[in-house]
Short mmCIF file of C-alpha atoms in Angstrom, two decimals:
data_model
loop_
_atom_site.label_atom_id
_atom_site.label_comp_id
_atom_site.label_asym_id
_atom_site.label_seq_id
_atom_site.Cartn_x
_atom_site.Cartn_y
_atom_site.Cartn_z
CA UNK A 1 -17.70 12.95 -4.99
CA UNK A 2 -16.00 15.88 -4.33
CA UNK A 3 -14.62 18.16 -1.37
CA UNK A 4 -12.91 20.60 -0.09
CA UNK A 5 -9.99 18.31 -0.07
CA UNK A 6 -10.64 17.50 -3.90
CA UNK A 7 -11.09 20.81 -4.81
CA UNK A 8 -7.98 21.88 -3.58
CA UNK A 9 -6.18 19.32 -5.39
CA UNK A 10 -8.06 19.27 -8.60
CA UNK A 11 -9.47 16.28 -8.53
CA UNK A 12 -12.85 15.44 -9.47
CA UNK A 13 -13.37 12.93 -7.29
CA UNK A 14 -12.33 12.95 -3.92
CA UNK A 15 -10.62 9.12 -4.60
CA UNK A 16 -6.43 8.80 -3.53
CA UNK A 17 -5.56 5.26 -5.21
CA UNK A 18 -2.62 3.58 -3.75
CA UNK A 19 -0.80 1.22 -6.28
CA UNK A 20 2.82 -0.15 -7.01
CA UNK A 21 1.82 -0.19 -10.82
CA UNK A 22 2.21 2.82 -12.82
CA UNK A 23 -0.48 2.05 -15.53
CA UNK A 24 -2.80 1.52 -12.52
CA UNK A 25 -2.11 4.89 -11.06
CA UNK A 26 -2.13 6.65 -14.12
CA UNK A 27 -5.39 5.00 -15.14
CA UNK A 28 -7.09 6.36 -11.82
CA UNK A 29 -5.98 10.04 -12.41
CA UNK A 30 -7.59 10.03 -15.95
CA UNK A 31 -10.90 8.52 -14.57
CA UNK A 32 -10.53 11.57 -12.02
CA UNK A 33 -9.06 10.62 -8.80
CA UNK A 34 -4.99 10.69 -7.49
CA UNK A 35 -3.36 8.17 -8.51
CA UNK A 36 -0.49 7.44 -5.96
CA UNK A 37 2.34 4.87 -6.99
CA UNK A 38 3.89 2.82 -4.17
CA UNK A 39 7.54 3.33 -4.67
CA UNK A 40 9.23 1.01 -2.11
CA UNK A 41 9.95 -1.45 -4.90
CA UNK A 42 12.12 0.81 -6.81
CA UNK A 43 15.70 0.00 -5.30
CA UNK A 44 17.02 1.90 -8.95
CA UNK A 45 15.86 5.73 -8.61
CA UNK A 46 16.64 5.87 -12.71
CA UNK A 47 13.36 3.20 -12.69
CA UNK A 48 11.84 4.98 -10.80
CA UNK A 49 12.30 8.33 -12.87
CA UNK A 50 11.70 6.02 -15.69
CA UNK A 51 7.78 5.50 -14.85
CA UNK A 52 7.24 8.58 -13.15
CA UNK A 53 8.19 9.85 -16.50
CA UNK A 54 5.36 7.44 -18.01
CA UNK A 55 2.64 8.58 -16.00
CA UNK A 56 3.59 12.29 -16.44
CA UNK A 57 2.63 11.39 -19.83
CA UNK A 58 -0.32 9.53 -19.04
CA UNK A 59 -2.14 11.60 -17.00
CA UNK A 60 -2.86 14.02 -19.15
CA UNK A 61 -1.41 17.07 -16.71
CA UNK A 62 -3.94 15.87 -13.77
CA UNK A 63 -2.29 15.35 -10.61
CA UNK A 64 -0.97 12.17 -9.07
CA UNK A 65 1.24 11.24 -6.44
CA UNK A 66 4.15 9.04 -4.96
CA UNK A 67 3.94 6.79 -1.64
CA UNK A 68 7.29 6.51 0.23
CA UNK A 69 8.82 3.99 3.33
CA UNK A 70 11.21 5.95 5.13
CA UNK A 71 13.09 3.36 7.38
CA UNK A 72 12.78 1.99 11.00
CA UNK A 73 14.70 4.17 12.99
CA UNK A 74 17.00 0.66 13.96
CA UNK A 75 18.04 0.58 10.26
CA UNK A 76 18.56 4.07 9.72
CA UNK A 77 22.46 4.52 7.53
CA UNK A 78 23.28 0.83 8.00
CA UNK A 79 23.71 -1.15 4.70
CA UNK A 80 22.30 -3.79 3.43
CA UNK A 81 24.88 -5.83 4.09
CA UNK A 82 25.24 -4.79 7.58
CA UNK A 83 21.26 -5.53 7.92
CA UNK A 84 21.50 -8.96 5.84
CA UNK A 85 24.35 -9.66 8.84
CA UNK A 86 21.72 -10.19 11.82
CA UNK A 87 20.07 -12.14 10.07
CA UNK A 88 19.73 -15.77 12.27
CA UNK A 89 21.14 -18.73 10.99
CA UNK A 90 18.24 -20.39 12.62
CA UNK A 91 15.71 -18.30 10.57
CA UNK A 92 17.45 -18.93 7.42
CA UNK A 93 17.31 -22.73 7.78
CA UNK A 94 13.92 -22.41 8.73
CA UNK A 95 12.94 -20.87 4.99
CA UNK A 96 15.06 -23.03 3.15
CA UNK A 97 12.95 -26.49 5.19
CA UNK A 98 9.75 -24.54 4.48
CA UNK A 99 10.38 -24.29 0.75
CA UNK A 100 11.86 -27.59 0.39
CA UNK A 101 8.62 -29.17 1.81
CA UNK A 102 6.62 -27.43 -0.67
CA UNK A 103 9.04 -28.35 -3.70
CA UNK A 104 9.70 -24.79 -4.69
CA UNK A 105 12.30 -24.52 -7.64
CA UNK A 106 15.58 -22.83 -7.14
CA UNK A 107 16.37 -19.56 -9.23
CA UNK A 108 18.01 -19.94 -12.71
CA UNK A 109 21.72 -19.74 -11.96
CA UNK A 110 22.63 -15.77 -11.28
CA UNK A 111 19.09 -14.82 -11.31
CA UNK A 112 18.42 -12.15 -8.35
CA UNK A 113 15.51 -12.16 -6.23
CA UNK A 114 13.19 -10.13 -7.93
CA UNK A 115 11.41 -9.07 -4.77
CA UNK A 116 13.65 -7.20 -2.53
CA UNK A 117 12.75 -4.44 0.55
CA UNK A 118 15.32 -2.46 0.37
CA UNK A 119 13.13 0.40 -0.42
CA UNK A 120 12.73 0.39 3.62
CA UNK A 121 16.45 1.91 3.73
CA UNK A 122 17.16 5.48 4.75
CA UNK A 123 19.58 5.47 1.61
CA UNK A 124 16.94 4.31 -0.93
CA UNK A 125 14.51 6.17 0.30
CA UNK A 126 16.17 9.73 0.18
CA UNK A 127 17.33 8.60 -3.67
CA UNK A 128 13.54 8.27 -4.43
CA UNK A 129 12.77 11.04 -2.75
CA UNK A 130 15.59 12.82 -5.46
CA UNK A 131 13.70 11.72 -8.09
CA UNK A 132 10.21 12.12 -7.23
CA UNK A 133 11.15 16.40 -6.08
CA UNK A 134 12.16 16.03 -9.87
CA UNK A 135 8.59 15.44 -11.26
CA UNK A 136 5.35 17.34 -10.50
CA UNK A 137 3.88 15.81 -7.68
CA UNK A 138 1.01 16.89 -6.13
CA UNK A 139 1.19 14.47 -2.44
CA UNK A 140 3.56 12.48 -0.97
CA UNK A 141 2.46 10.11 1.32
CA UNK A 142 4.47 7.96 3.60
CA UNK A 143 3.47 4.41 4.82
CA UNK A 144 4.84 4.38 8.33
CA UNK A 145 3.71 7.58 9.74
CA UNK A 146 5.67 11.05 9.27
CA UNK A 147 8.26 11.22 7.12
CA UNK A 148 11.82 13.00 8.97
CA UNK A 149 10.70 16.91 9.65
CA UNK A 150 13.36 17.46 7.00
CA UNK A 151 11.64 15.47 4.24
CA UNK A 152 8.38 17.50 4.95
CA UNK A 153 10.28 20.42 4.53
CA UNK A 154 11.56 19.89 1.25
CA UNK A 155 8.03 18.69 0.16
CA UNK A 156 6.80 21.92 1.23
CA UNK A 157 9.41 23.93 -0.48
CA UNK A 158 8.18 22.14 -3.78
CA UNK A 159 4.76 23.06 -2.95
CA UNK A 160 3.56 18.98 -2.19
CA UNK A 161 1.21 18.43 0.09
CA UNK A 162 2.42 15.26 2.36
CA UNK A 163 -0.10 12.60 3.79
CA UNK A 164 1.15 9.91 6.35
CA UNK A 165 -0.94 6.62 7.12
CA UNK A 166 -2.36 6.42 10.63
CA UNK A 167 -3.55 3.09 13.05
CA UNK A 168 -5.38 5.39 15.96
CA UNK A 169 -5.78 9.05 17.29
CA UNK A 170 -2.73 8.84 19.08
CA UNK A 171 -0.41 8.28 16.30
CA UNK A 172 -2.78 11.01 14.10
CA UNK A 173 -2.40 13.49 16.81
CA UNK A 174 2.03 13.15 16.72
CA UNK A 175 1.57 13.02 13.00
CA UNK A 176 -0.52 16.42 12.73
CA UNK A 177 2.65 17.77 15.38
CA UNK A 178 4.62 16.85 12.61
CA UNK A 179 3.65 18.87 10.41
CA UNK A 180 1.62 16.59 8.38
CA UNK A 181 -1.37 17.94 5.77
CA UNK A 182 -3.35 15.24 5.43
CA UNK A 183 -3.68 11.83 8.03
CA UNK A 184 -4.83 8.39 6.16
CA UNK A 185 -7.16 6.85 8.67
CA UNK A 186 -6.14 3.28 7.87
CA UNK A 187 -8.69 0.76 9.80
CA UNK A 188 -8.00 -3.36 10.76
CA UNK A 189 -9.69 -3.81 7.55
CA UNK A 190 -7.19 -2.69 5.00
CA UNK A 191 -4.71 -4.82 3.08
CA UNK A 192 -0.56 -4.34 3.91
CA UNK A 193 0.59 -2.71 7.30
CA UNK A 194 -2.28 -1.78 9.71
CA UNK A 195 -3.99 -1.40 13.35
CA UNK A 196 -6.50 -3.25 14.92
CA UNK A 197 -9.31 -0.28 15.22
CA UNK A 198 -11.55 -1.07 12.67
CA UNK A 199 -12.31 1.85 9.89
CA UNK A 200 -16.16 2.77 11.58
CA UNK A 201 -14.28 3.43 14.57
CA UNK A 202 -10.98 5.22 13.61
CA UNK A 203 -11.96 7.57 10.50
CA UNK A 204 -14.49 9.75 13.24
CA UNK A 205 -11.98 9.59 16.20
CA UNK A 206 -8.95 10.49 13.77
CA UNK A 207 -11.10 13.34 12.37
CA UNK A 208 -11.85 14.75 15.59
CA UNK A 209 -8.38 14.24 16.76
CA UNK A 210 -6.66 16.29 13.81
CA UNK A 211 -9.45 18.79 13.13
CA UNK A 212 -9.31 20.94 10.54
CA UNK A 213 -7.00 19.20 9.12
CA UNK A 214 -8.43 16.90 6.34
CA UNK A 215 -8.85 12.92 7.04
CA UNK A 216 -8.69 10.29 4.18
CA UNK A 217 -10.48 6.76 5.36
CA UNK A 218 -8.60 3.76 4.50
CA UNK A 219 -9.69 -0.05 5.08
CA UNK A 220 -12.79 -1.90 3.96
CA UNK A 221 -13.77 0.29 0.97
CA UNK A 222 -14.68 -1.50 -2.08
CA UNK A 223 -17.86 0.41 -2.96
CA UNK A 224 -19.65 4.17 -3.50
CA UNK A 225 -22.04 3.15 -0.70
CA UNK A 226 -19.00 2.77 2.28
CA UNK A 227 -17.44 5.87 0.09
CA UNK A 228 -20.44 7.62 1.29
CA UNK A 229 -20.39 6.12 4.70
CA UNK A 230 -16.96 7.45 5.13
CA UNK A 231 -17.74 11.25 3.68
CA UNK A 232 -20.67 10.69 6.42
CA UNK A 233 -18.22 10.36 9.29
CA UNK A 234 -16.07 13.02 8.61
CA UNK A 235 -13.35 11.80 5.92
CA UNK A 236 -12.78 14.44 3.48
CA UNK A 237 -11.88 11.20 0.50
CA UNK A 238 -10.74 7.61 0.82
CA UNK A 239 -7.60 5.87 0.82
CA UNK A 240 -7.91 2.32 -1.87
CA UNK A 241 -5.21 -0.11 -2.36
CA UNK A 242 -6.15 -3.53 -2.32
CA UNK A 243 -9.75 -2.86 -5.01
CA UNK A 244 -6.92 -2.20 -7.97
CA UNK A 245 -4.85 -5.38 -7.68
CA UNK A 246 -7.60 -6.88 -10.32
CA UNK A 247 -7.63 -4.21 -12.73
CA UNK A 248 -6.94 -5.20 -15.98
CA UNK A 249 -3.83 -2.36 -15.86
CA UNK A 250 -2.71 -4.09 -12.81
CA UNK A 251 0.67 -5.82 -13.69
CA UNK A 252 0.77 -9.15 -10.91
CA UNK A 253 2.52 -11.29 -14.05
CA UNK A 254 0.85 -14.13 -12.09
CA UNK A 255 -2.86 -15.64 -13.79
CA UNK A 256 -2.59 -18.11 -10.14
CA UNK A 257 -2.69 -14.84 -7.82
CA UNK A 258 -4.76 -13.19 -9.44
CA UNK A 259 -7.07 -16.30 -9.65
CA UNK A 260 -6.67 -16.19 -5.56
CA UNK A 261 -7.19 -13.20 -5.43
CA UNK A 262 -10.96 -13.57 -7.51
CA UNK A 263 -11.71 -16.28 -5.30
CA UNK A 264 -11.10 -15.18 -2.47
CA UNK A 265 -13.54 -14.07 0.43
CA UNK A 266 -13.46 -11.42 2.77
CA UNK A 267 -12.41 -13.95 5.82
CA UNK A 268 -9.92 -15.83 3.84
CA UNK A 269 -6.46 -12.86 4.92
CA UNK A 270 -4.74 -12.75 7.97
CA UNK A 271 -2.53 -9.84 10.19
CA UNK A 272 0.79 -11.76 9.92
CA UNK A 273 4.28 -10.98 10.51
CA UNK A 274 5.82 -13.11 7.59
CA UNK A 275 6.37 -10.39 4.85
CA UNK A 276 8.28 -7.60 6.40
CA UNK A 277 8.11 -7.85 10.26
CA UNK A 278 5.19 -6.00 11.21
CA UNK A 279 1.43 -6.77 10.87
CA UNK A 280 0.57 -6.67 7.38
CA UNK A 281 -2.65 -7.83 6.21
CA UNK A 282 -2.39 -10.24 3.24
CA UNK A 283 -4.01 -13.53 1.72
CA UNK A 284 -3.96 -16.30 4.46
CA UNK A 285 -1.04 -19.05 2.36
CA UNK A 286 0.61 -22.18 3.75
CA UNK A 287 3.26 -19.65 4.06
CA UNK A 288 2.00 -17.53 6.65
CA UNK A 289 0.52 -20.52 8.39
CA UNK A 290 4.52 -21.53 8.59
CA UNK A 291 5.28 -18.02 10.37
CA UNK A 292 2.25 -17.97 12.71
CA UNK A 293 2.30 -21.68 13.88
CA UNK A 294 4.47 -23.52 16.37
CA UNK A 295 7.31 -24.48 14.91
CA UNK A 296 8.21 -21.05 13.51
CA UNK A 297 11.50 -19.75 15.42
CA UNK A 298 8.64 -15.98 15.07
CA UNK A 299 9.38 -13.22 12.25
CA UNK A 300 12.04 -11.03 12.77
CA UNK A 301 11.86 -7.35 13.02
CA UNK A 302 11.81 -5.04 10.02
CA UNK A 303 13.93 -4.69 8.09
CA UNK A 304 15.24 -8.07 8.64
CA UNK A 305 11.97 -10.13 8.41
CA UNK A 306 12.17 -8.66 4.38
CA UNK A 307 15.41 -9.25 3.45
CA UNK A 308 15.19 -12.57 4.75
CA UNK A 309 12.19 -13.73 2.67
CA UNK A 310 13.10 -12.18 -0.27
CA UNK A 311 14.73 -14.66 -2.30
CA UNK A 312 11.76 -17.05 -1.28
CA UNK A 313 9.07 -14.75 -1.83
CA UNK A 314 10.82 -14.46 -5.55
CA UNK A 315 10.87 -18.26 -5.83
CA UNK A 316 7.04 -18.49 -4.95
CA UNK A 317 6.13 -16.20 -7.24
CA UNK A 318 8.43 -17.00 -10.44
CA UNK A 319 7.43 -20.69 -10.18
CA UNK A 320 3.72 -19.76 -9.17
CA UNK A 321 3.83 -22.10 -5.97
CA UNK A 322 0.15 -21.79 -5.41
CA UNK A 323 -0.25 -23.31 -1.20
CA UNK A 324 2.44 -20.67 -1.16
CA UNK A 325 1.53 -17.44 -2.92
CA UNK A 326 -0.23 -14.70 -2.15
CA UNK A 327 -0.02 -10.82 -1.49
CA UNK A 328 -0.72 -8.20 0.48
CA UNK A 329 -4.68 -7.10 0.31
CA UNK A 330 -7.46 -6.13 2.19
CA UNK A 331 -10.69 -7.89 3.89
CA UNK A 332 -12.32 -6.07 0.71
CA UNK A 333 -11.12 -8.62 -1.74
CA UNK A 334 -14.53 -10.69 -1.25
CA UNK A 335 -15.86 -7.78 -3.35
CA UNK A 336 -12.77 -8.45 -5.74
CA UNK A 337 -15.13 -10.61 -8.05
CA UNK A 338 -13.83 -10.00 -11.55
CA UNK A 339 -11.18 -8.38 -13.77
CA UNK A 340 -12.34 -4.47 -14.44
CA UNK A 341 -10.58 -1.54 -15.94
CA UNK A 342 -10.21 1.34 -13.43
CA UNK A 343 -12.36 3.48 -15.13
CA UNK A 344 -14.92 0.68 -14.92
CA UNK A 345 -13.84 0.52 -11.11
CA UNK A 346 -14.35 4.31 -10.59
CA UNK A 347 -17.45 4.44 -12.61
CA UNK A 348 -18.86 1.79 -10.05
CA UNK A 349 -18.15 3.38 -7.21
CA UNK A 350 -19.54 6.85 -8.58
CA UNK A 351 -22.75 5.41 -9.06
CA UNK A 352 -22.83 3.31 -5.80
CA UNK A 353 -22.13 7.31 -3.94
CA UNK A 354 -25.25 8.49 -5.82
CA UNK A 355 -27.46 5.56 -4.75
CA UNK A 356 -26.01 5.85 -0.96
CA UNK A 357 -26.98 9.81 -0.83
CA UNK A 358 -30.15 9.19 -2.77
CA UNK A 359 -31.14 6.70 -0.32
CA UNK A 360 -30.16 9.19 2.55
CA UNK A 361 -31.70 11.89 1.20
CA UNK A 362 -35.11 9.88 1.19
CA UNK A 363 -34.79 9.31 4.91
CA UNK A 364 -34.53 12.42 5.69
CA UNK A 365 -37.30 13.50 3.47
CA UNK A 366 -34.90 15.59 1.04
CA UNK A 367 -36.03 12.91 -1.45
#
């Protein structure tokens, strides 16, 4: 599976793996793809530094990559504090009634929420940013379009290519302006934040709309045959997230998720405001039933829609509320079947590539 776009990176297969777990990363740059960790967790940049430090050693000098959130533009140099501060009273009573109906558990006395978004802040974002320019990077991709023109800069100056996630050709278009390398296509289908133009649609109009420069395909892609379907419409590799959640490197700390997860089908997410404040796709819970139905006073923007959840979303998880608990993920997870090592994963979707272009290249009598 490779192209120009792999062979410039040194990849051997044209695969960019996004993934808040190190192991997972690392695992998917041995099998021979980029392994991209998902750093908007990592509040502590010395963490962070810790397990980039952990997959330099694990990747055996292959290249891999680091996924930023630079802020909404609302939240830019305000502190936490100050953000925590317009927070409604009425939306705070309204996730303390929604957890007391369901019986979740308090924390242990002085336990912090282990689940916070601060990552979204300008401040914690340009510390990761410090410690990622300190490690060998080979892309850095940002979530919510193009990072600051400075930010691309600086990548450039350390010789990192930059990708930003896109929803339509609009928003590819002022991303290429930006100075962007490489545009993530990122269709209805995919898990976390995302559009409503399905991936068949976006991934030819964003190619056309950015040409030359290189497209990734994100949403819906679970298998080598829609690998090939994307290659087929123009992508030059494809964006996965949601396929490692239930690799056996993955690190949910949560048997009940990832149970949900493996028994889930491919109708059973929703597009719903209740994590951060902006359509996210994610499992479909009693929780984000509570957000999306009538007696929700409606999420707040991001960053406030985070912060506010956090301690609950910690609560949910610690005590495994099941109704309750889910994650972000993508339609995809009805393919999501069983537990797999990423090489396993990989080694799947290589083979399902070869029987997609074998089965083209009967059709058109190349067979």
């Amino acid at each position: 599976m490779e192209t120009e776009l792999s062979r410039a990176l040194g990849i051997e297969h044209a695969i960019f793996g996004f993934t808040p777990f190190p192991a997972v990363a690392a695992a998917l740059t041995r099998a021979g793809g980029l392994g991209v960790l998902g750093a908007v967790r990592y509040t502590d940049p010395d963490a962070l530094r810790r397990d980039l430090d952990l997959m330099e050693r694990h990747t055996e000098g292959k290249p891999y990559g680091l996924d930023v959130v630079m802020p909404a533009r609302r939240a830019a140099g305000a502190t936490e504090a100050e953000i925590e501060a317009m927070i409604p009273e009425g939306h705070r009573k309204y996730v303390r009634d929604t957890l007391a109906r369901h019986g979740v558990p308090e924390l242990a006395e002085g336990e912090g929420s282990g689940w916070r978004i601060t990552g979204w802040l300008e401040q914690v974002a340009r510390a990761q940013l410090d410690a990622a320019f300190d490690h060998p990077i080979a892309l850095l991709a940002n979530a919510l379009g193009p990072p600051p023109e400075d930010v691309v800069a600086r990548a450039h100056d350390h010789g990192v290519r930059v990708a930003a996630l896109a929803g339509s050709a609009r928003h590819a278009r002022r991303h290429a302006d930006a100075g962007i390398d490489i545009v993530v296509a990122q269709g209805y289908e995919a898990g976390g934040h995302t559009g409503e133009i399905a991936s068949m649609v976006l991934t030819p109009e964003v190619v056309e709309a950015v040409a030359p420069l290189p497209v990734l395909s994100a949403g819906g892609i679970g298998s080598g045959e829609q690998i090939a379907a994307a290659l087929a419409l123009g992508a030059q590799g494809v964006w996965l997230g949601s396929l490692w959640l239930t690799t056996t490197e993955a690190e949910l700390h949560s048997r009940a998720l990832t149970a949900k997860l493996l028994a889930a089908g491919s109708g059973d997410t929703v597009r719903s405001r209740a994590l951060t404040g902006k359509p996210a796709r994610q499992l479909r819970t009693e929780w984000t039933d509570a957000w999306d139905g009538p007696e929700s006073p409606g999420p707040l923007p991001m960053p406030l829609q985070g912060l506010l959840v956090a301690e609950a979303v910690s609560r949910i998880q610690k005590h495994e509320v099941v109704p309750l608990l889910g994650t972000p993920v993508g339609q995809i997870v009805g393919r999501m079947t069983s537990e797999r090592s990423v090489q396993a994963v990989v080694d799947d979707l290589t083979r399902g590539f070869e029987r997609a272009v074998d089965r083209i290249n009967r059709i058109a009598g190349r067979g």
